Every structure is written in structure tokens, then in C-alpha cells.
Short mmCIF file of C-alpha atoms in Angstrom, two decimals:
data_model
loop_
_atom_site.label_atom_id
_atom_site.label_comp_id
_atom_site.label_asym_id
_atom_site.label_seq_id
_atom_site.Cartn_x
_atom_site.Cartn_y
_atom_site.Cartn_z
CA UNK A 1 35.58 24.44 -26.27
CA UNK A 2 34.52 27.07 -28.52
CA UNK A 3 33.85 30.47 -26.97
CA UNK A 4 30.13 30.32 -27.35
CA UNK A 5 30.12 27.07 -25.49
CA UNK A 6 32.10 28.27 -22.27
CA UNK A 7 29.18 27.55 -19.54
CA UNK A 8 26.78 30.46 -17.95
CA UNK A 9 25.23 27.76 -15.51
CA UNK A 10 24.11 28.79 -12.02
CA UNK A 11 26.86 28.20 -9.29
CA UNK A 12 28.44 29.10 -6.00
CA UNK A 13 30.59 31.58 -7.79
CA UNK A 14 27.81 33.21 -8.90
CA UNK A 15 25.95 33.41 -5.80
CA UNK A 16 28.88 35.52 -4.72
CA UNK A 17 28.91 37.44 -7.77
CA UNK A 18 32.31 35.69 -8.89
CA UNK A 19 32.97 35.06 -12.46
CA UNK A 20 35.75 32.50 -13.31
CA UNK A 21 37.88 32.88 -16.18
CA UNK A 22 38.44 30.27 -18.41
CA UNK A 23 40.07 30.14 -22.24
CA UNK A 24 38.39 29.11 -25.49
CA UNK A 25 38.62 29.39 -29.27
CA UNK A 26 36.99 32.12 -31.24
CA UNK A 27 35.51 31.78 -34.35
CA UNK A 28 38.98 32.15 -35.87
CA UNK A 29 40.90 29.55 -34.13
CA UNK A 30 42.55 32.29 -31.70
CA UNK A 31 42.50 31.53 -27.97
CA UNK A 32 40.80 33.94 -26.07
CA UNK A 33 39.64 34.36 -21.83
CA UNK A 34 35.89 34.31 -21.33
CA UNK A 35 34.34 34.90 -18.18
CA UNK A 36 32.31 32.04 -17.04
CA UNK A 37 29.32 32.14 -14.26
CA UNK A 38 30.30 28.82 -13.59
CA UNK A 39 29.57 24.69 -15.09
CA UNK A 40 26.64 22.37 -13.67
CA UNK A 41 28.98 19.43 -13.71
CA UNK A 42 31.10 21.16 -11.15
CA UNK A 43 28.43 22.38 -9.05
CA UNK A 44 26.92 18.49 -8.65
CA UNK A 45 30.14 17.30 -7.16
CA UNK A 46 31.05 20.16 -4.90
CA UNK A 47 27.33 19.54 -3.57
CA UNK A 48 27.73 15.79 -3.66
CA UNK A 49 31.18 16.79 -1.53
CA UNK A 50 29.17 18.98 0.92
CA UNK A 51 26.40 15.99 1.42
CA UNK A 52 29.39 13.40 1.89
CA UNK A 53 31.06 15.81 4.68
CA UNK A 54 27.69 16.72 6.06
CA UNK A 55 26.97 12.96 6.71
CA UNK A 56 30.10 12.64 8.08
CA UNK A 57 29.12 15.66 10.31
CA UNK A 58 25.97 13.76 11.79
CA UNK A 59 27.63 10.64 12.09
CA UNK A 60 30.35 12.20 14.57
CA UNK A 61 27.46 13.52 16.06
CA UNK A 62 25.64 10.48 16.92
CA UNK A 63 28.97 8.73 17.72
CA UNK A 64 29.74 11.46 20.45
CA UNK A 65 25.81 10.76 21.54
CA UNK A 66 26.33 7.63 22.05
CA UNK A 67 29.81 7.87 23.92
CA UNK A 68 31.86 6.22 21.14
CA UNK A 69 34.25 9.48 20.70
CA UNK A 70 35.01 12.52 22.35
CA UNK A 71 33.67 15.97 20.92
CA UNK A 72 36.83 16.59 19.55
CA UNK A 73 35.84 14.79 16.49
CA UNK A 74 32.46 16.13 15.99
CA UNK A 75 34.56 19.71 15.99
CA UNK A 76 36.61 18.05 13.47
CA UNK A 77 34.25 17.10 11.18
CA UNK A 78 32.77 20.58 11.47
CA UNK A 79 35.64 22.02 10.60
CA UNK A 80 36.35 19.76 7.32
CA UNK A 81 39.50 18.21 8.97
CA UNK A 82 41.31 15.52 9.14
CA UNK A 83 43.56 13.70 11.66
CA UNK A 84 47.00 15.26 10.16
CA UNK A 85 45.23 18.76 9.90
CA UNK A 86 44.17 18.47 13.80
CA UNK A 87 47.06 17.36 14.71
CA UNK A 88 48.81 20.50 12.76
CA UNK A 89 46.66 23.21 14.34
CA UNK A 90 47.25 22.13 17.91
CA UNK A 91 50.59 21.14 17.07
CA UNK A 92 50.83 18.16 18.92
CA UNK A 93 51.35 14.44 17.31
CA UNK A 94 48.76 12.56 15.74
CA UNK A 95 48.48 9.63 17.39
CA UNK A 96 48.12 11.93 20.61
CA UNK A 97 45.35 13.88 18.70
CA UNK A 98 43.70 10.36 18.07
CA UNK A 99 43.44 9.47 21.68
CA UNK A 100 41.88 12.51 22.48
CA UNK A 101 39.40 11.10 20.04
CA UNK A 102 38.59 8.86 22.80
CA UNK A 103 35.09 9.75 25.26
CA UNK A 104 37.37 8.45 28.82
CA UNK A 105 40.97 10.23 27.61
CA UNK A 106 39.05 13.30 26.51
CA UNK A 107 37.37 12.98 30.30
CA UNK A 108 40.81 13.64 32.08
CA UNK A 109 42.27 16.43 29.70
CA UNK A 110 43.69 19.57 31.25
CA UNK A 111 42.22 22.86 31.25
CA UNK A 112 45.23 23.64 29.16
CA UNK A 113 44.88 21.37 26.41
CA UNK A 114 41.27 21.28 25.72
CA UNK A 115 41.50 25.18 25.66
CA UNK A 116 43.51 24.76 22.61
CA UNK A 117 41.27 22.64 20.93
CA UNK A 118 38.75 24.94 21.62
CA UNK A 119 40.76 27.94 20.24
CA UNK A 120 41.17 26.02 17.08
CA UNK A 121 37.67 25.09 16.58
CA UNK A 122 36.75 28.91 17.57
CA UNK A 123 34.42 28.08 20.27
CA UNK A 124 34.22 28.02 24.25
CA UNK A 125 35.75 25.76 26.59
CA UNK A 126 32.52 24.53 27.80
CA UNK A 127 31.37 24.31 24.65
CA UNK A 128 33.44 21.68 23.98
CA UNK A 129 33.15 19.86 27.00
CA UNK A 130 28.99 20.50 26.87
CA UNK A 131 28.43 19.01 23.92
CA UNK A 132 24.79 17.29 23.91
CA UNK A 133 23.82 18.21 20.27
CA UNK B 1 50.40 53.20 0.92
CA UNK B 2 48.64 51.41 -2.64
CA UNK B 3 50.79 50.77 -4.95
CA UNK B 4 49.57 51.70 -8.80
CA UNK B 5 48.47 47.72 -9.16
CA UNK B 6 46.46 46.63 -11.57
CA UNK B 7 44.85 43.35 -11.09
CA UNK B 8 44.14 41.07 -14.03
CA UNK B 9 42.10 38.28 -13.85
CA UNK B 10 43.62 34.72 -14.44
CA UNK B 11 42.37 31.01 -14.88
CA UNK B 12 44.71 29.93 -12.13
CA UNK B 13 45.60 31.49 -8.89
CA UNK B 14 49.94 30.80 -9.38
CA UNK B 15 49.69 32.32 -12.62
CA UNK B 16 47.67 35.16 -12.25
CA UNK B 17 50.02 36.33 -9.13
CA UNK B 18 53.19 35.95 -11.68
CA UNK B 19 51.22 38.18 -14.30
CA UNK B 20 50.16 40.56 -11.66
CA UNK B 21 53.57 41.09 -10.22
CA UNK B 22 55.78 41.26 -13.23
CA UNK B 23 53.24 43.26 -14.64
CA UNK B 24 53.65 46.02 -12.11
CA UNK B 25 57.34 45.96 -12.43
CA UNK B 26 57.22 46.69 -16.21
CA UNK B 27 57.34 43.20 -16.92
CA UNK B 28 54.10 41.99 -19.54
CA UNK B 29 53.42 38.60 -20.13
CA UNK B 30 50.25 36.94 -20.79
CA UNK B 31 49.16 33.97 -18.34
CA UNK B 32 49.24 30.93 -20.62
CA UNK B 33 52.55 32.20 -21.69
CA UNK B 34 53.54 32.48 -18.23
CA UNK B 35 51.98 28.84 -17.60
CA UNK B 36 53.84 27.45 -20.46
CA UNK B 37 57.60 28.88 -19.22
CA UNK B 38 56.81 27.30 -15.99
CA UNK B 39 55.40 23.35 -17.56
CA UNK B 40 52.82 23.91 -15.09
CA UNK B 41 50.97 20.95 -16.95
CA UNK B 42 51.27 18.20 -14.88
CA UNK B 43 49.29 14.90 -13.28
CA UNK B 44 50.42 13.13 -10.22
CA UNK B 45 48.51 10.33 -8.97
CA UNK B 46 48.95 9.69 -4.69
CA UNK B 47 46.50 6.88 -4.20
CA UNK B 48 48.66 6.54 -0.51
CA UNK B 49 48.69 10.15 0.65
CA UNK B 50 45.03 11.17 1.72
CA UNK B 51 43.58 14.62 0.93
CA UNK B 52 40.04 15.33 1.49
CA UNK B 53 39.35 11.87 2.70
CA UNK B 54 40.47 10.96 -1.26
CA UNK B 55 43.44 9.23 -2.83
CA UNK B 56 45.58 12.69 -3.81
CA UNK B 57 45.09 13.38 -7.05
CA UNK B 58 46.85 16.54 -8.67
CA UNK B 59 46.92 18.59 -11.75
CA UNK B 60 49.97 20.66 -11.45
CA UNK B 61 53.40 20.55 -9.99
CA UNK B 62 54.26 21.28 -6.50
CA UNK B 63 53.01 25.22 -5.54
CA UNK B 64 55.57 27.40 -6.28
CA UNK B 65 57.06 25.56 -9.12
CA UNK B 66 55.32 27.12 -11.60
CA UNK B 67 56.91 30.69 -10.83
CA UNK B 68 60.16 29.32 -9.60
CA UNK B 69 60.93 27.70 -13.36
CA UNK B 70 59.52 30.39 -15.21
CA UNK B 71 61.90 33.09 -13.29
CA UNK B 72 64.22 30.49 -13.02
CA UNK B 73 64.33 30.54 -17.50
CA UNK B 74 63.86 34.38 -18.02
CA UNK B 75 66.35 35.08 -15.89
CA UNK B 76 64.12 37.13 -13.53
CA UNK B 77 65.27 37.30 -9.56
CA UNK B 78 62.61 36.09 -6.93
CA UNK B 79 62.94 36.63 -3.25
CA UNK B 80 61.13 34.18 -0.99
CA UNK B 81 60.64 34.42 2.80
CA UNK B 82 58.81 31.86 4.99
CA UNK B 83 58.52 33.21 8.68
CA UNK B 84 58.16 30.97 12.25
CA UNK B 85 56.69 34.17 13.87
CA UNK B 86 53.82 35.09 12.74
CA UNK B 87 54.94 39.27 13.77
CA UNK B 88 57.94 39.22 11.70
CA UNK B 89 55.54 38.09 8.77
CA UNK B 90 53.52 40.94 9.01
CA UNK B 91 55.89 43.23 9.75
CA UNK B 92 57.89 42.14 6.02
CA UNK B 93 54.66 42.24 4.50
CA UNK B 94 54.26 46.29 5.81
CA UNK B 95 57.61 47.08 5.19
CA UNK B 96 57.17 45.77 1.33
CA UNK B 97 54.16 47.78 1.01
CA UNK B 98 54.93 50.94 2.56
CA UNK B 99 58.12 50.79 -0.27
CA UNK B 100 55.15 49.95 -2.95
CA UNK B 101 56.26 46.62 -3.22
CA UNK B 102 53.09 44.25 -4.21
CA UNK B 103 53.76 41.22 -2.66
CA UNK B 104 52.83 37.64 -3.16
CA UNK B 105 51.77 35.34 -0.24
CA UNK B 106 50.99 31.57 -0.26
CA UNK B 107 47.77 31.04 1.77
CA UNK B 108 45.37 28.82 2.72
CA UNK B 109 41.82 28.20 1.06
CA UNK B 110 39.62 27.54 4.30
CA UNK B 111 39.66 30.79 6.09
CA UNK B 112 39.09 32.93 3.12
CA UNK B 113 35.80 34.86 3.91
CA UNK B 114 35.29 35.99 0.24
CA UNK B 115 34.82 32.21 -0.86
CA UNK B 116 32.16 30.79 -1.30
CA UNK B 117 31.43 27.83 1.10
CA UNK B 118 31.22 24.95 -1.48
CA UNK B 119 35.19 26.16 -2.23
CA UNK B 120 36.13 26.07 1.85
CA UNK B 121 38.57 23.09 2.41
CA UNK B 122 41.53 22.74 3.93
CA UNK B 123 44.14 23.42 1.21
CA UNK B 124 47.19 25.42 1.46
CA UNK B 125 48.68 26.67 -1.52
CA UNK B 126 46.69 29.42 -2.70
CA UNK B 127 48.18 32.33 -4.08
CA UNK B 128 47.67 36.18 -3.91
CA UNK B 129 49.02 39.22 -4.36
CA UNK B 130 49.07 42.04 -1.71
CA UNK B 131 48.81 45.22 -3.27
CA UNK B 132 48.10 48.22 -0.19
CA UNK B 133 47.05 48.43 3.21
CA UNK B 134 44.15 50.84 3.71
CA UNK B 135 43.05 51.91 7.48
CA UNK B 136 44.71 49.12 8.68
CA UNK B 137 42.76 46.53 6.24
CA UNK B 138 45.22 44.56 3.80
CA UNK B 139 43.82 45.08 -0.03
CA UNK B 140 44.11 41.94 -1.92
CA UNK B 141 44.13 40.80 -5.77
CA UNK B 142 43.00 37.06 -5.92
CA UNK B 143 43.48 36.34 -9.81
CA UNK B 144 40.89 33.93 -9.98
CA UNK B 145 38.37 36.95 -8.87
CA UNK B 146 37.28 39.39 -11.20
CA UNK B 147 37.31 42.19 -8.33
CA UNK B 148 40.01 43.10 -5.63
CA UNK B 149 38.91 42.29 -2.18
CA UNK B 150 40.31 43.25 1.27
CA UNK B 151 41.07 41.41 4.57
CA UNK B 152 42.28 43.06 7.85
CA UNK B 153 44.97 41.94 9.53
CA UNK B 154 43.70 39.37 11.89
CA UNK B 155 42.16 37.23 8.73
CA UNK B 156 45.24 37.64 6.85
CA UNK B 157 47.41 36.42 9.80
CA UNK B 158 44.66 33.12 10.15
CA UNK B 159 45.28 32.46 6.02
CA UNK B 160 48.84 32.68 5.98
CA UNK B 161 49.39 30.77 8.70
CA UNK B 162 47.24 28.12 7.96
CA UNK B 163 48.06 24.67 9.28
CA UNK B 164 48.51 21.32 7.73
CA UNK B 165 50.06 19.78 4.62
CA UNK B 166 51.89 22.38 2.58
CA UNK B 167 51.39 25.21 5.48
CA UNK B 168 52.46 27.91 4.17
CA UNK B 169 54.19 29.08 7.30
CA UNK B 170 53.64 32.78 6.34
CA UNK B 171 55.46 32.44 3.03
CA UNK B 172 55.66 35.90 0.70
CA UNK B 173 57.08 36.24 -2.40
CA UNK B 174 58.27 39.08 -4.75
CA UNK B 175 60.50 39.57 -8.23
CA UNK B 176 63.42 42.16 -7.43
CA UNK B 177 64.45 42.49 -10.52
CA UNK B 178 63.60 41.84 -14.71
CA UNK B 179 65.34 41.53 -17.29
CA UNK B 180 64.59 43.71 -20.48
CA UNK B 181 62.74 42.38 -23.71
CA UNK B 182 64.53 39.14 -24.38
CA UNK B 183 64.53 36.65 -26.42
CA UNK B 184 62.12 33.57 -25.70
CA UNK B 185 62.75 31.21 -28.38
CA UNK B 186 65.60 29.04 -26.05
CA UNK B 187 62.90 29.15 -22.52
CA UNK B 188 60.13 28.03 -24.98
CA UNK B 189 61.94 25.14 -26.08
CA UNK B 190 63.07 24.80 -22.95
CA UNK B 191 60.18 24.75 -21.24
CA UNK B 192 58.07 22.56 -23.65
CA UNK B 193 60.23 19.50 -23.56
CA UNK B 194 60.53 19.64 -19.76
CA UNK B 195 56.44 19.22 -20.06
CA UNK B 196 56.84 16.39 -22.13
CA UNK B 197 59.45 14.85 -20.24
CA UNK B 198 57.04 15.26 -16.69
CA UNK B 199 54.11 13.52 -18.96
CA UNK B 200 55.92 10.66 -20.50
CA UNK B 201 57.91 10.21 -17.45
CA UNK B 202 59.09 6.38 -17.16
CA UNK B 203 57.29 6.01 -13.60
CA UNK B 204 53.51 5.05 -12.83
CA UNK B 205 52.96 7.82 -9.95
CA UNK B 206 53.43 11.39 -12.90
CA UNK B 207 52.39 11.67 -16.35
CA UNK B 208 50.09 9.53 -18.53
CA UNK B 209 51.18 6.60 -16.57
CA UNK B 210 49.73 8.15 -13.48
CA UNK B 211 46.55 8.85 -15.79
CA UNK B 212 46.33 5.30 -16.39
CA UNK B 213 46.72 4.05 -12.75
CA UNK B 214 43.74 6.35 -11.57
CA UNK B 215 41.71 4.68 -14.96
CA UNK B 216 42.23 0.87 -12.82
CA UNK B 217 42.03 2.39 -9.75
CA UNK B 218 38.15 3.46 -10.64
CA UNK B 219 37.43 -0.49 -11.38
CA UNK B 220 39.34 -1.64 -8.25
CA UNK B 221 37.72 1.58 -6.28
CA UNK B 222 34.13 0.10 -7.22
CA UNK B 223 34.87 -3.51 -6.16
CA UNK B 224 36.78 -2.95 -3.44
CA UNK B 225 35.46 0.01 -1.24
CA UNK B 226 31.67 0.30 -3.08
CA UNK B 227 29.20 2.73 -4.99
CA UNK B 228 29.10 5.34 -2.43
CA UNK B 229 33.34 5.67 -1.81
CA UNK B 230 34.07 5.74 -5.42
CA UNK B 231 31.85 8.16 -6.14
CA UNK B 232 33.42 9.99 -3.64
CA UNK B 233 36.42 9.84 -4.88
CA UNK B 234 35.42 10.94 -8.36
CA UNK B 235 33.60 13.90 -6.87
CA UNK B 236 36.83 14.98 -5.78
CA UNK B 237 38.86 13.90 -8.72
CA UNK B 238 36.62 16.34 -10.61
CA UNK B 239 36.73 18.83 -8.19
CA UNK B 240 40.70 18.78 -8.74
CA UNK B 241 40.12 18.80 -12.49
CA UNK B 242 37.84 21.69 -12.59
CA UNK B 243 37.79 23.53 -9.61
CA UNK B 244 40.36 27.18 -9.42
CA UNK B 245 43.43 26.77 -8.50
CA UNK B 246 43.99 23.58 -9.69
CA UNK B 247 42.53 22.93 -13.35
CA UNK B 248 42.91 19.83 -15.39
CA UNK B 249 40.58 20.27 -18.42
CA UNK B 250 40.98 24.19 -17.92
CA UNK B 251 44.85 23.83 -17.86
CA UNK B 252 44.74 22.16 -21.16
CA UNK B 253 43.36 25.39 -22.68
CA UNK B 254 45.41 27.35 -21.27
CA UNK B 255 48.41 25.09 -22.30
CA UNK B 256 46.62 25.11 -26.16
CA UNK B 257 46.89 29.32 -25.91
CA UNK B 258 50.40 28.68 -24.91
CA UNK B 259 51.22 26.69 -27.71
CA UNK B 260 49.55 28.84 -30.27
CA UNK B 261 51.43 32.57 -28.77
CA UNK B 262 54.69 30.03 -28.74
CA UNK B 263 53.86 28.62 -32.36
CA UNK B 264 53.16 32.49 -33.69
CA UNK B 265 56.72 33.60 -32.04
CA UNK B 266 58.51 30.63 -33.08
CA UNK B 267 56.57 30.86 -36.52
CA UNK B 268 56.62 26.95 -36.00
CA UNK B 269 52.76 25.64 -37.79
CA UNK B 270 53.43 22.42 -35.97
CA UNK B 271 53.02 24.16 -32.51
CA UNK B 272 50.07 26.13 -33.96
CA UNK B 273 48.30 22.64 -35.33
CA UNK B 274 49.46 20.93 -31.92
CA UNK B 275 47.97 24.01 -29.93
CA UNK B 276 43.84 23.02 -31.73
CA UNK B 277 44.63 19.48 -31.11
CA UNK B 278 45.68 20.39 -27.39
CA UNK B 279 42.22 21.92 -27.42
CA UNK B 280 40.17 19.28 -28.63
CA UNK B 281 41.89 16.88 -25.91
CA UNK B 282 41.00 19.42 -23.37
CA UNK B 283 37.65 19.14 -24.53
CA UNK B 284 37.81 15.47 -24.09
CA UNK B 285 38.58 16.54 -20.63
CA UNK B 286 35.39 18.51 -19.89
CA UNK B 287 33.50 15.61 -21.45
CA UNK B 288 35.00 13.13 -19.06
CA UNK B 289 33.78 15.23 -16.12
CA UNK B 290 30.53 15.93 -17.18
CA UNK B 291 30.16 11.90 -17.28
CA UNK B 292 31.08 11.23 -14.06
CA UNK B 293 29.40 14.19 -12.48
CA UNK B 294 26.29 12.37 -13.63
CA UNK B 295 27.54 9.04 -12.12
CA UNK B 296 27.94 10.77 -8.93
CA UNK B 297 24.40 12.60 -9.25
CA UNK B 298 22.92 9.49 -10.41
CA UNK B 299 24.56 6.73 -8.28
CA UNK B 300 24.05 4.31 -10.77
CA UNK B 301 24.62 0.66 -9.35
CA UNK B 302 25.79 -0.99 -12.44
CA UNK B 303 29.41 -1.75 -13.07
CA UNK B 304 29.11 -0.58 -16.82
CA UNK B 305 29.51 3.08 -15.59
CA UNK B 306 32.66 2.76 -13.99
CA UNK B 307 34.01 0.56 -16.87
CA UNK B 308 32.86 3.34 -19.20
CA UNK B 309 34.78 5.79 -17.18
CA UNK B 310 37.91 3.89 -16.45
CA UNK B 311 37.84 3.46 -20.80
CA UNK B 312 37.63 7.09 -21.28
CA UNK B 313 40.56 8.33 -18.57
CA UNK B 314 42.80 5.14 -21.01
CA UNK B 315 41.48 6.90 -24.29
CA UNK B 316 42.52 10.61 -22.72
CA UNK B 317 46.07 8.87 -21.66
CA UNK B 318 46.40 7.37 -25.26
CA UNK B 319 46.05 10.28 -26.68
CA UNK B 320 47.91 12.82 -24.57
CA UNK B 321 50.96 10.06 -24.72
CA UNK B 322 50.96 10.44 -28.86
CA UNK B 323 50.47 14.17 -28.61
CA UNK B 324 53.25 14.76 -26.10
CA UNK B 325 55.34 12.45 -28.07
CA UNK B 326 54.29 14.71 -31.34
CA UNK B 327 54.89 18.07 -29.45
CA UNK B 328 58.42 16.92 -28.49
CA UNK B 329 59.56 16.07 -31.95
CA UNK B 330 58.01 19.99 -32.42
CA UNK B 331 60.52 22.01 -31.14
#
């Protein structure tokens, strides 16, 4: 990549007033950093990322609607986690994490441990116990 | 309490906090140098460990290698401390900074307020360097930023204690002492072949063999779990490639600057010819993700796209295996 070829494109970054840095050849075949606004090609996929985690979003959504999990994975989703990260933040095992997953475990929970979900996803306790969407 | 820091902006996040700290302690060394000492190039393929929902794909070696290597061949004295109380963390961090001491920390991407969204996931091995605390508010240089930034304490606890795979469990880092101009010809050396040992490593998961794997994987990925999942998982592939603090077509230029400043000290012409043909291979790089940025944008259905993918990712392997086999005959 030649240094008038780095990419100026619109970007997150830019919205933020970021530049990135990236390196490229000058004109006499010496390596130099140039600031870059950011590259279309990365933009589409961290959008095409957002849309896939979005979906995923609205699907935990409908599946707590319709009583197939417990709000604990809608908050997941939210939160762009997965089982293992969960798991990690209320420090408790996975496969425990996974049952709470579940609309009629998630129904008998103590105070206790759905407070700590809650603190993790940042909201109220009866936040996460009112969820109607 | 701010130490007389000066923050320079880098490509990657682990180099730029190794240029920012040995900088302040007297120590200057330019980042694709830095990069190079440390064979931060590097390509693991995970298809069994899941990050993002994806099949972990990764550009460089293991956080913290990068510096530990470097330090490791200069000679230069790192002290690391991971804390399980988050307190004691802090309280080390003040400490260092009320003696002046800018001090690295490993952190975690998500809960970074200065980022934009698009860049929030759940990955723990940022770097940055903390430089002065200011009315109770912790100033910050982020070397992928072009500007320092600030977070008080409560946000800096929440990054640094960030939870999952890799957590970073409050982990700082500073150099305590450098050695004096020295000669790099032996780390150089050093350092090179160890890259071309990690890329024409004798095992599928590292190295162009790795490369190759994820160039099936893309046909298999398309049969097997459909359009909508592989594109998926070449969003993210790119978004490893591309994205800061990882880097895949970027770290190639920064590894061709390497090999030119080690080619001008070494006054070896094969480095400096290997260093443009570095570049053009990193171009070949940027080329590949432009291609399948448009196959995820598109979402064509035909099987020619992935096949035209999967051929391009075998081409790049082909030729980084002959130019790593070149650049170790080099030096």
C-alpha cells in the first residue's frame, strides 16, 4: 500500500474523531505511519457483526416472550456475551449459568443470586425478573 | 502526580505501550522495530475454541508475548503483577504513579467508554499505559488513539478487571531497568528466525499451515453450516485481520518497516528487497478482505465466491511459505 492509497473512508473511528495509524511506502520505497480515518471494507463487517448480534438480540427476546428461556439470556445477548463470559462475571460454573437459562429454574432463584446477575448486567432486580419487552 | 509522558501513536495497542514506556525511561525504539524483536507476526487457527460466536482466529501471539521476547532479547527487566483484589491493584497502580512510574495495564475492550460501539466486544487483552492521576481521574495513553484520554477510578477498576477468557485479573506492567545503546545485530537475527520458525511451524493449528486450514474450512463452512454462518465467520475473520489491536494485513506492514530499519542496520539488501516483497503480500492481504467484505455485504448465494476466497487465503499461504523460507536463508 502506497502512502497515497492508505484509506480516508468514513468510519466509527471517525465518528469519534479517532484516526488509526497504519504504515505505507512513500514515493521512495521508505516505510512511513499515516494516519487513516478508517477503510469501508472494515466498516461493512463490523456493521454486518452488529446486525448478526442485534438479531441475536431479538431472537432472545422473543424466546423469553414466549417462555422458552429465562431473561438471563436476553441480558446476555445485550451485553455481547457468551456462556463462558457469563459464567466468568458471576463466577459460578457454566453449566449452572446454563440452567439459569431455563424460564422454571430462573422462577425459583434466590434473591441472592439473581441480584448478581443483575449487578452484572447493570440493571435492577426487578428489572430482570419484569422483563415483558 | 503526571509523569513527563509523551504518548506516541502506534498501529497496535502491545506495541505502542512498549514504545511509550521505554521511551520515557530513555529508551527509543521505533514500533515496527519493537514488533520485529518481539516476532509478533503470527497466525493461529482455533476452529474448536469459540470467540465471538466464531471459530478463534488470531493474528498475533499470546498478549504479552510480544513485550516479554523483545525485553526478554535486549536484555531489558520487566516487572509484572496480576492482583486477586481488586484494592491492592489500585493501590500498586497509585503507588507507581505517585513515584512517576508510567505504568502498563492489560484491560479489557468492552467497558472502554472512549470506543466506539462497533469496537465494544468482549476481549481482554488490550493494552495501555497509565501515565498520571489528575483529581482523582486516571490519565491514559491508548496507542492506537491519536489523543490521551482519561478514566476515573471506578471505570478503570471495571476494565482491568474484566471477566472471561484471558481476564486480565488486574495485570500492570512496567520496565525497571534498560540497558544502554547496544548492539542489535544478534536480537535481529534472533528474532527473525524465531518468526519464521512460528510460520513454517510443522503443525496445522500456527503458521501457513493454519492459513491453509481456515482456506478449507471456508468451503466446508459454506456446505456445512450455510450462507448466513459463514459469512459470519468471515466478518469476524476480517475483523481480526483489520481491526486495532490485532492486525493481519496491517501487521504485515509493519513487519515490511521492520525488515527494511533491520536490512539498513544490518546493511543486508536481501532484508531490504524481502521488506517491499513483505509489502506487496500485505497488500495481498488488504485485497483479500476487501473481497470478502463484499461477500458478506452482498450475500451472494453461489458457491463460486467462497471457492474464490478459499483460492486466494492458499495463494497468500503459498506465498508467505516461500517468503519465510527466503527470509530465513536472509540472516
Amino acid at each position: 500500500m502506497k502512502k497515497n492509497e492508505v484509506p480516508q473512508d468514513d468510519s466509527p473511528l471517525k465518528r469519534k474523531n479517532i484516526n488509526e495509524m497504519v504504515y505505507a511506502v512513500d514515493d521512495d520505497g521508505k516505510f512511513v505511519s499515516v494516519q487513516s480515518t478508517g477503510w469501508e471494507a472494515k466498516t461493512v463487517v463490523q456493521h454486518e457483526n452488529l446486525e448478526v448480534l442485534d438479531q441475536r438480540i431479538q431472537q432472545a427476546l422473543n424466546d423469553v416472550k414466549a417462555g422458552n428461556v429465562s431473561p438471563i439470556v436476553y441480558f446476555m445477548e445485550l451485553n455481547r456475551m457468551d456462556w463462558q463470559t457469563l459464567a466468568a462475571y458471576v463466577g459460578k460454573w457454566t453449566f449452572f449459568v446454563k440452567r439459569h437459562g431455563k424460564p422454571n429454574v430462573f422462577k425459583n432463584l434466590n434473591t441472592k443470586t439473581l441480584q448478581k446477575y443483575a449487578d452484572v448486567f447493570g440493571i435492577s432486580l426487578n428489572d430482570l425478573q419484569n422483563l415483558k419487552g | 502526580m503526571q509523569a513527563d509522558f509523551q504518548h506516541k501513536q502506534a498501529a497496535h495497542c502491545e506495541n505502542g505501550a512498549i514504545v511509550n514506556l521505554l521511551g520515557d525511561k530513555g529508551f527509543k525504539i521505533s514500533e515496527p522495530m519493537a514488533f520485529g524483536l518481539g516476532s509478533g507476526l503470527f497466525f493461529v487457527y482455533l476452529p474448536f475454541l469459540k470467540i465471538n460466536h466464531a471459530p478463534g482466529i488470531s493474528y498475533r501471539p499470546m498478549p504479552g508475548k510480544i513485550f516479554n521476547r523483545m525485553a526478554k532479547r535486549l536484555g531489558i527487566k520487566v516487572q509484572r503483577f496480576k492482583f486477586s483484589d481488586p484494592k491492592k491493584a489500585q493501590q500498586k497502580l497509585d503507588e507507581n504513579l505517585s513515584k512517576n512510574i508510567p505504568t502498563g495495564l492489560v484491560v479489557g475492550v468492552y467497558n472502554l467508554p472512549y470506543f466506539p460501539d462497533e469496537y465494544r466486544f468482549h476481549f481482554n487483552a488490550h493494552n495501555i499505559v497509565v501515565f498520571g492521576k489528575k483529581n482523582g481521574n486516571y490519565l491514559i495513553s491508548d496507542s492506537v488513539m491519536d489523543y490521551t484520554v482519561s478514566l476515573n477510578e471506578d471505570e478503570l477498576e471495571k476494565v482491568r478487571y474484566a471477566k472471561g477468557a484471558l481476564a486480565p485479573k488486574g495485570h500492570l506492567y512496567y520496565p525497571v531497568s534498560v540497558p544502554d545503546a547496544m548492539d542489535l545485530t544478534n536480537p535481529i537475527k534472533k528474532a527473525i528466525k524465531q518468526t519464521c520458525n512460528d510460520m513454517l511451524a510443522p503443525v496445522p493449528l500456527v503458521g501457513v499451515k493454519a492459513i491453509r486450514w481456515v482456506a478449507k474450512d471456508i468451503l466446508k463452512w459454506h456446505k456445512k453450516l450455510g450462507v448466513a454462518k459463514t459469512n459470519y465467520n468471515l466478518a469476524n475473520m476480517i475483523r481480526m485481520q483489520e481491526e486495532i489491536g490485532t492486525g493481519g494485513g496491517g501487521f504485515r506492514f509493519i513487519y515490511a518497516a521492520f525488515l527494511q530499519e533491520a536490512g539498513e542496520y544490518l546493511k543486508n539488501q536481501e532484508l531490504l528487497n524481502l521488506s517491499q516483497e513483505m509489502a506487496l503480500i500485505g497488500d495481498k492481504w488488504r485485497d483479500f478482505a476487501l473481497e470478502a467484505s463484499r461477500v458478506v455485504k452482498k450475500r451472494s448465494n453461489t458457491e463460486n465466491v467462497y471457492q474464490v476466497l478459499s483460492n486466494d487465503l492458499m495463494k497468500l499461504a503459498d506465498m508467505e511459505e516461500a517468503f519465510f523460507k527466503k527470509l530465513k536463508k536472509a540472516v
